[in-house]
Amino acid sequence: EPQRVCLVCFEPKPISDTILTECGHIYCREHIVELFEHSMIDRELFPPRCCTQEISLETIRHFLTDDFIERYLEKSVEFTTDNALYCCGRNCSAFIHPSRVNADTGTVICPKCGMETCATCRQEAHIGSLCPEDPNAQALQELARENGWQQCFSCRNMVELSHGCYHMTCRCTAQFCYVCGVEWKHCNCPQWDENRLVAQGQQIVARDAGRGAPGPNAVAEAVRDLRDNHDCEHRNGFERVYRNQGFGTNCEWCDHRTGAYLPWIWQCAVCPLRVCNSCRLNRL
């Protein structure tokens, strides 16, 4: 049988054991199923995609078991539900479909463990009384104010910015302004803090230390590049940079290493972002 080379493992595999994505890339059975498995754990990877184009379930259905497909479809509902509701049970935390909320009581019974959760404050249901103001949520908000954290407008998770510009991408994929919290490019806030750009510039120079001693203006040049390309969407593609040229190999999106069997990492052709092959194809 003719063979094709998998983009992930670079191994030749029989055509019947591979798929061709809409963007023209080839994945073997093992690695396309692995991508779908990871997408059910890591919300950033959902839906599974390559080069920003979604890979449909139908494309690989013949590689999957009925149980896998059922679990994937359930996770699809969870990840596409706005402000998703989860069971308040500490040992459960199961996703609860919005249709199960009792409109009269504002509560929902978990189909997995049977615990009743308040749909308003997400705590245990308040039998016979109205939902009080949640002190834990208030304490978290106060802590966020003290530390300058911002809350994602989509999934409500707290996000901390330590360096770089104010353009934030949450793990739920929502993009927002770190200053005011609204959707990105829907406000008039400044787009970066100079001190944070300097901190990131210093990290970039330290990252490239393996290529030799940095020049006297290395940090200033890195900061200038960050300022010019702070809103880069990586549309110009990525270039392979090699370890033996002194480039670091940690992925700056997921922090995974490229692996001992790969001699390179991918760097954006415009900005200094470096990512592994999986993030390049399946996240960005």
Tab-separated table of C-alpha atoms in Angstrom:
chain	number	residue	atom	x	y	z
A	1	GLU	CA	0.000	0.000	0.000
A	2	PRO	CA	1.317	3.516	-0.778
A	3	GLN	CA	2.577	5.458	2.215
A	4	ARG	CA	2.500	9.033	3.483
A	5	VAL	CA	4.731	10.744	6.045
A	6	CYS	CA	3.069	11.960	9.263
A	7	LEU	CA	3.682	15.619	10.075
A	8	VAL	CA	4.138	14.879	13.793
A	9	CYS	CA	6.361	11.793	13.986
A	10	PHE	CA	7.848	12.026	10.459
A	11	GLU	CA	7.294	8.282	10.016
A	12	PRO	CA	5.951	6.812	6.739
A	13	LYS	CA	2.555	5.180	7.320
A	14	PRO	CA	0.103	3.376	5.002
A	15	ILE	CA	-2.369	5.790	3.429
A	16	SER	CA	-5.250	3.936	5.092
A	17	ASP	CA	-3.681	4.757	8.461
A	18	THR	CA	-3.422	8.510	7.828
A	19	ILE	CA	-5.695	11.495	7.219
A	20	LEU	CA	-5.214	14.592	5.086
A	21	THR	CA	-6.465	17.819	6.692
A	22	GLU	CA	-8.130	20.716	4.874
A	23	CYS	CA	-4.854	22.659	5.009
A	24	GLY	CA	-2.990	19.799	3.302
A	25	HIS	CA	-1.130	18.312	6.276
A	26	ILE	CA	-0.882	14.582	6.969
A	27	TYR	CA	-1.407	12.971	10.380
A	28	CYS	CA	-1.077	9.298	11.224
A	29	ARG	CA	-3.804	7.498	13.185
A	30	GLU	CA	-1.880	7.643	16.470
A	31	HIS	CA	-1.234	11.371	16.437
A	32	ILE	CA	-4.586	12.582	15.107
A	33	VAL	CA	-6.398	10.532	17.751
A	34	GLU	CA	-3.958	11.902	20.337
A	35	LEU	CA	-4.820	15.459	19.243
A	36	PHE	CA	-8.539	14.761	19.689
A	37	GLU	CA	-7.856	13.210	23.109
A	38	HIS	CA	-5.892	16.266	24.215
A	39	SER	CA	-8.640	18.574	22.964
A	40	MET	CA	-11.032	17.014	25.465
A	41	ILE	CA	-8.654	17.934	28.307
A	42	ASP	CA	-7.156	21.239	27.168
A	43	ARG	CA	-9.810	23.764	26.159
A	44	GLU	CA	-7.253	25.752	24.131
A	45	LEU	CA	-7.017	22.801	21.742
A	46	PHE	CA	-10.773	22.590	21.212
A	47	PRO	CA	-11.974	22.201	18.560
A	48	PRO	CA	-9.017	20.225	17.123
A	49	ARG	CA	-7.494	22.211	14.277
A	50	CYS	CA	-4.487	22.495	12.051
A	51	CYS	CA	-3.330	25.835	10.648
A	52	THR	CA	-6.449	27.441	12.242
A	53	GLN	CA	-8.797	25.148	10.255
A	54	GLU	CA	-11.017	22.838	12.279
A	55	ILE	CA	-10.554	19.097	11.841
A	56	SER	CA	-14.033	17.607	11.860
A	57	LEU	CA	-14.960	14.515	13.811
A	58	GLU	CA	-16.192	12.900	10.598
A	59	THR	CA	-12.669	13.099	9.169
A	60	ILE	CA	-11.358	10.569	11.694
A	61	ARG	CA	-14.545	8.780	12.775
A	62	HIS	CA	-13.259	5.513	11.264
A	63	PHE	CA	-10.306	5.657	13.700
A	64	LEU	CA	-12.495	6.011	16.801
A	65	THR	CA	-14.572	3.790	19.041
A	66	ASP	CA	-18.238	4.530	19.756
A	67	ASP	CA	-17.355	5.308	23.376
A	68	PHE	CA	-14.705	7.841	22.305
A	69	ILE	CA	-17.144	9.562	19.944
A	70	GLU	CA	-19.785	9.790	22.670
A	71	ARG	CA	-17.303	11.334	25.122
A	72	TYR	CA	-16.096	13.770	22.468
A	73	LEU	CA	-19.622	14.936	21.654
A	74	GLU	CA	-20.359	15.440	25.362
A	75	LYS	CA	-17.195	17.509	25.747
A	76	SER	CA	-18.143	19.507	22.659
A	77	VAL	CA	-21.371	20.603	24.348
A	78	GLU	CA	-19.440	21.565	27.495
A	79	PHE	CA	-16.781	23.608	25.709
A	80	THR	CA	-19.301	25.467	23.537
A	81	THR	CA	-21.613	26.395	26.429
A	82	ASP	CA	-21.220	29.991	27.631
A	83	ASN	CA	-20.685	30.367	31.386
A	84	ALA	CA	-20.729	26.584	31.824
A	85	LEU	CA	-22.187	25.226	35.060
A	86	TYR	CA	-20.418	22.508	37.082
A	87	CYS	CA	-21.474	20.432	40.061
A	88	CYS	CA	-20.348	22.003	43.341
A	89	GLY	CA	-19.391	18.619	44.806
A	90	ARG	CA	-15.681	18.612	45.649
A	91	ASN	CA	-15.274	15.058	44.428
A	92	CYS	CA	-17.462	15.489	41.353
A	93	SER	CA	-17.312	18.833	39.433
A	94	ALA	CA	-19.230	17.274	36.538
A	95	PHE	CA	-20.474	19.546	33.764
A	96	ILE	CA	-24.229	20.134	33.949
A	97	HIS	CA	-26.186	21.006	30.830
A	98	PRO	CA	-28.038	24.363	31.130
A	99	SER	CA	-31.312	22.663	30.195
A	100	ARG	CA	-31.270	20.868	33.558
A	101	VAL	CA	-31.589	24.079	35.606
A	102	ASN	CA	-34.930	24.312	37.433
A	103	ALA	CA	-36.384	27.702	36.455
A	104	ASP	CA	-38.495	27.904	39.614
A	105	THR	CA	-35.779	27.206	42.187
A	106	GLY	CA	-32.677	28.297	40.282
A	107	THR	CA	-30.980	25.041	41.213
A	108	VAL	CA	-29.803	21.978	39.339
A	109	ILE	CA	-29.336	18.352	40.367
A	110	CYS	CA	-26.115	16.736	39.195
A	111	PRO	CA	-26.880	13.668	37.053
A	112	LYS	CA	-23.620	12.073	38.176
A	113	CYS	CA	-23.600	12.393	41.985
A	114	GLY	CA	-27.076	13.765	42.757
A	115	MET	CA	-25.869	16.895	44.583
A	116	GLU	CA	-27.960	20.050	44.127
A	117	THR	CA	-26.103	23.178	43.021
A	118	CYS	CA	-27.204	26.816	43.015
A	119	ALA	CA	-26.996	28.046	39.414
A	120	THR	CA	-26.401	31.635	40.584
A	121	CYS	CA	-23.429	31.362	42.955
A	122	ARG	CA	-22.359	27.853	41.884
A	123	GLN	CA	-22.305	26.700	45.524
A	124	GLU	CA	-24.460	24.078	47.239
A	125	ALA	CA	-28.170	24.863	46.826
A	126	HIS	CA	-29.741	27.049	49.544
A	127	ILE	CA	-32.760	24.981	50.490
A	128	GLY	CA	-35.611	27.179	51.780
A	129	SER	CA	-33.754	30.493	51.380
A	130	LEU	CA	-32.518	32.913	48.751
A	131	CYS	CA	-28.941	32.747	47.468
A	132	PRO	CA	-26.772	34.910	49.740
A	133	GLU	CA	-23.804	36.858	48.454
A	134	ASP	CA	-20.982	34.376	48.022
A	135	PRO	CA	-18.152	35.339	50.431
A	136	ASN	CA	-15.583	33.204	48.594
A	137	ALA	CA	-16.266	35.023	45.350
A	138	GLN	CA	-16.021	38.381	47.136
A	139	ALA	CA	-12.697	37.361	48.713
A	140	LEU	CA	-11.348	36.354	45.291
A	141	GLN	CA	-12.454	39.677	43.788
A	142	GLU	CA	-10.734	41.563	46.605
A	143	LEU	CA	-7.539	39.538	46.111
A	144	ALA	CA	-7.706	40.261	42.381
A	145	ARG	CA	-8.007	43.998	43.053
A	146	GLU	CA	-5.036	43.932	45.419
A	147	ASN	CA	-2.831	42.083	42.916
A	148	GLY	CA	-4.073	43.784	39.765
A	149	TRP	CA	-5.465	40.585	38.245
A	150	GLN	CA	-8.044	40.690	35.478
A	151	GLN	CA	-11.023	38.412	34.933
A	152	CYS	CA	-11.797	36.877	31.548
A	153	PHE	CA	-15.121	38.231	30.319
A	154	SER	CA	-15.993	34.873	28.757
A	155	CYS	CA	-15.152	32.101	31.248
A	156	ARG	CA	-14.626	34.325	34.368
A	157	ASN	CA	-11.217	32.817	35.153
A	158	MET	CA	-8.634	35.105	36.760
A	159	VAL	CA	-5.574	35.939	34.667
A	160	GLU	CA	-2.295	37.473	35.827
A	161	LEU	CA	-0.016	39.433	33.496
A	162	SER	CA	3.657	39.500	34.494
A	163	HIS	CA	5.221	40.830	31.286
A	164	GLY	CA	4.382	41.772	27.726
A	165	CYS	CA	1.519	43.851	26.333
A	166	TYR	CA	-2.096	44.088	27.536
A	167	HIS	CA	-3.431	41.819	24.780
A	168	MET	CA	-4.513	38.714	26.689
A	169	THR	CA	-5.600	35.358	25.286
A	170	CYS	CA	-7.340	33.251	27.932
A	171	ARG	CA	-7.116	29.463	27.989
A	172	CYS	CA	-10.761	29.488	26.816
A	173	THR	CA	-9.431	31.341	23.688
A	174	ALA	CA	-11.235	34.633	24.489
A	175	GLN	CA	-9.087	37.721	23.805
A	176	PHE	CA	-9.411	40.775	26.039
A	177	CYS	CA	-7.721	43.906	27.353
A	178	TYR	CA	-5.875	43.316	30.620
A	179	VAL	CA	-6.530	46.904	31.785
A	180	CYS	CA	-10.338	47.041	31.591
A	181	GLY	CA	-11.301	43.410	30.853
A	182	VAL	CA	-13.406	44.051	27.753
A	183	GLU	CA	-13.009	42.212	24.455
A	184	TRP	CA	-9.746	43.065	22.705
A	185	LYS	CA	-9.816	46.172	20.472
A	186	HIS	CA	-13.131	47.311	21.964
A	187	CYS	CA	-11.604	49.911	24.294
A	188	ASN	CA	-9.244	52.899	24.269
A	189	CYS	CA	-6.831	51.634	26.929
A	190	PRO	CA	-3.046	51.746	26.381
A	191	GLN	CA	-1.841	48.533	24.779
A	192	TRP	CA	1.222	47.919	26.932
A	193	ASP	CA	3.124	48.944	30.035
A	194	GLU	CA	6.713	49.931	29.323
A	195	ASN	CA	8.101	48.161	32.424
A	196	ARG	CA	6.472	44.885	31.384
A	197	LEU	CA	7.927	45.203	27.881
A	198	VAL	CA	11.385	45.723	29.384
A	199	ALA	CA	10.925	42.612	31.549
A	200	GLN	CA	9.968	40.567	28.507
A	201	GLY	CA	12.864	42.027	26.515
A	202	GLN	CA	15.251	40.912	29.253
A	203	GLN	CA	13.770	37.408	29.104
A	204	ILE	CA	14.294	37.268	25.340
A	205	VAL	CA	17.938	38.331	25.650
A	206	ALA	CA	18.514	35.737	28.389
A	207	ARG	CA	16.788	33.113	26.252
A	208	ASP	CA	19.210	33.756	23.396
A	209	ALA	CA	22.325	33.778	25.583
A	210	GLY	CA	23.442	30.463	24.080
A	211	ARG	CA	24.147	32.213	20.786
A	212	GLY	CA	26.924	34.287	22.344
A	213	ALA	CA	27.298	37.409	24.454
A	214	PRO	CA	24.455	39.893	23.787
A	215	GLY	CA	25.279	43.327	22.418
A	216	PRO	CA	25.117	46.442	24.632
A	217	ASN	CA	21.745	47.425	23.131
A	218	ALA	CA	20.241	43.930	23.026
A	219	VAL	CA	17.472	44.620	25.555
A	220	ALA	CA	16.557	47.952	23.946
A	221	GLU	CA	16.356	46.284	20.532
A	222	ALA	CA	14.196	43.460	21.918
A	223	VAL	CA	11.851	45.981	23.551
A	224	ARG	CA	11.587	47.938	20.299
A	225	ASP	CA	10.652	44.769	18.409
A	226	LEU	CA	8.041	43.901	21.046
A	227	ARG	CA	6.573	47.389	20.840
A	228	ASP	CA	6.422	47.291	17.042
A	229	ASN	CA	4.931	43.793	16.915
A	230	HIS	CA	2.953	43.625	20.186
A	231	ASP	CA	-0.245	42.710	18.339
A	232	CYS	CA	1.295	40.103	16.041
A	233	GLU	CA	-1.115	37.402	14.869
A	234	HIS	CA	1.670	35.273	13.328
A	235	ARG	CA	0.098	35.445	9.864
A	236	ASN	CA	3.487	35.464	8.136
A	237	GLY	CA	4.220	31.939	9.314
A	238	PHE	CA	7.032	30.423	11.365
A	239	GLU	CA	10.650	29.594	10.677
A	240	ARG	CA	12.622	26.664	12.063
A	241	VAL	CA	15.524	27.696	14.299
A	242	TYR	CA	18.048	25.099	15.375
A	243	ARG	CA	19.452	24.174	18.769
A	244	ASN	CA	22.997	23.985	17.507
A	245	GLN	CA	22.749	27.693	16.701
A	246	GLY	CA	22.145	28.460	20.377
A	247	PHE	CA	18.374	28.821	20.318
A	248	GLY	CA	16.379	27.758	23.374
A	249	THR	CA	13.961	24.877	22.876
A	250	ASN	CA	11.141	25.533	25.364
A	251	CYS	CA	7.766	26.261	23.798
A	252	GLU	CA	6.679	29.700	25.033
A	253	TRP	CA	2.993	28.865	24.704
A	254	CYS	CA	2.684	25.513	26.479
A	255	ASP	CA	6.217	25.371	28.011
A	256	HIS	CA	6.853	21.895	26.607
A	257	ARG	CA	10.204	21.052	25.097
A	258	THR	CA	10.475	20.121	21.450
A	259	GLY	CA	11.765	16.676	22.384
A	260	ALA	CA	15.194	15.100	22.160
A	261	TYR	CA	14.469	13.745	18.678
A	262	LEU	CA	13.794	17.191	17.156
A	263	PRO	CA	16.741	19.544	16.631
A	264	TRP	CA	14.647	22.716	16.183
A	265	ILE	CA	11.845	24.938	17.467
A	266	TRP	CA	9.589	27.276	15.475
A	267	GLN	CA	9.901	31.073	15.675
A	268	CYS	CA	7.370	33.557	14.316
A	269	ALA	CA	8.675	35.306	11.218
A	270	VAL	CA	7.630	38.690	12.672
A	271	CYS	CA	7.725	38.588	16.480
A	272	PRO	CA	10.102	36.619	18.776
A	273	LEU	CA	7.524	34.019	19.854
A	274	ARG	CA	8.885	30.446	19.824
A	275	VAL	CA	6.537	27.477	19.898
A	276	CYS	CA	6.565	23.728	19.465
A	277	ASN	CA	5.134	22.174	16.329
A	278	SER	CA	1.918	21.168	18.084
A	279	CYS	CA	1.162	24.721	19.256
A	280	ARG	CA	2.126	26.153	15.870
A	281	LEU	CA	-0.368	23.975	14.046
A	282	ASN	CA	-3.068	23.235	16.592
A	283	ARG	CA	-3.311	26.263	18.882
A	284	LEU	CA	-2.312	29.426	17.026
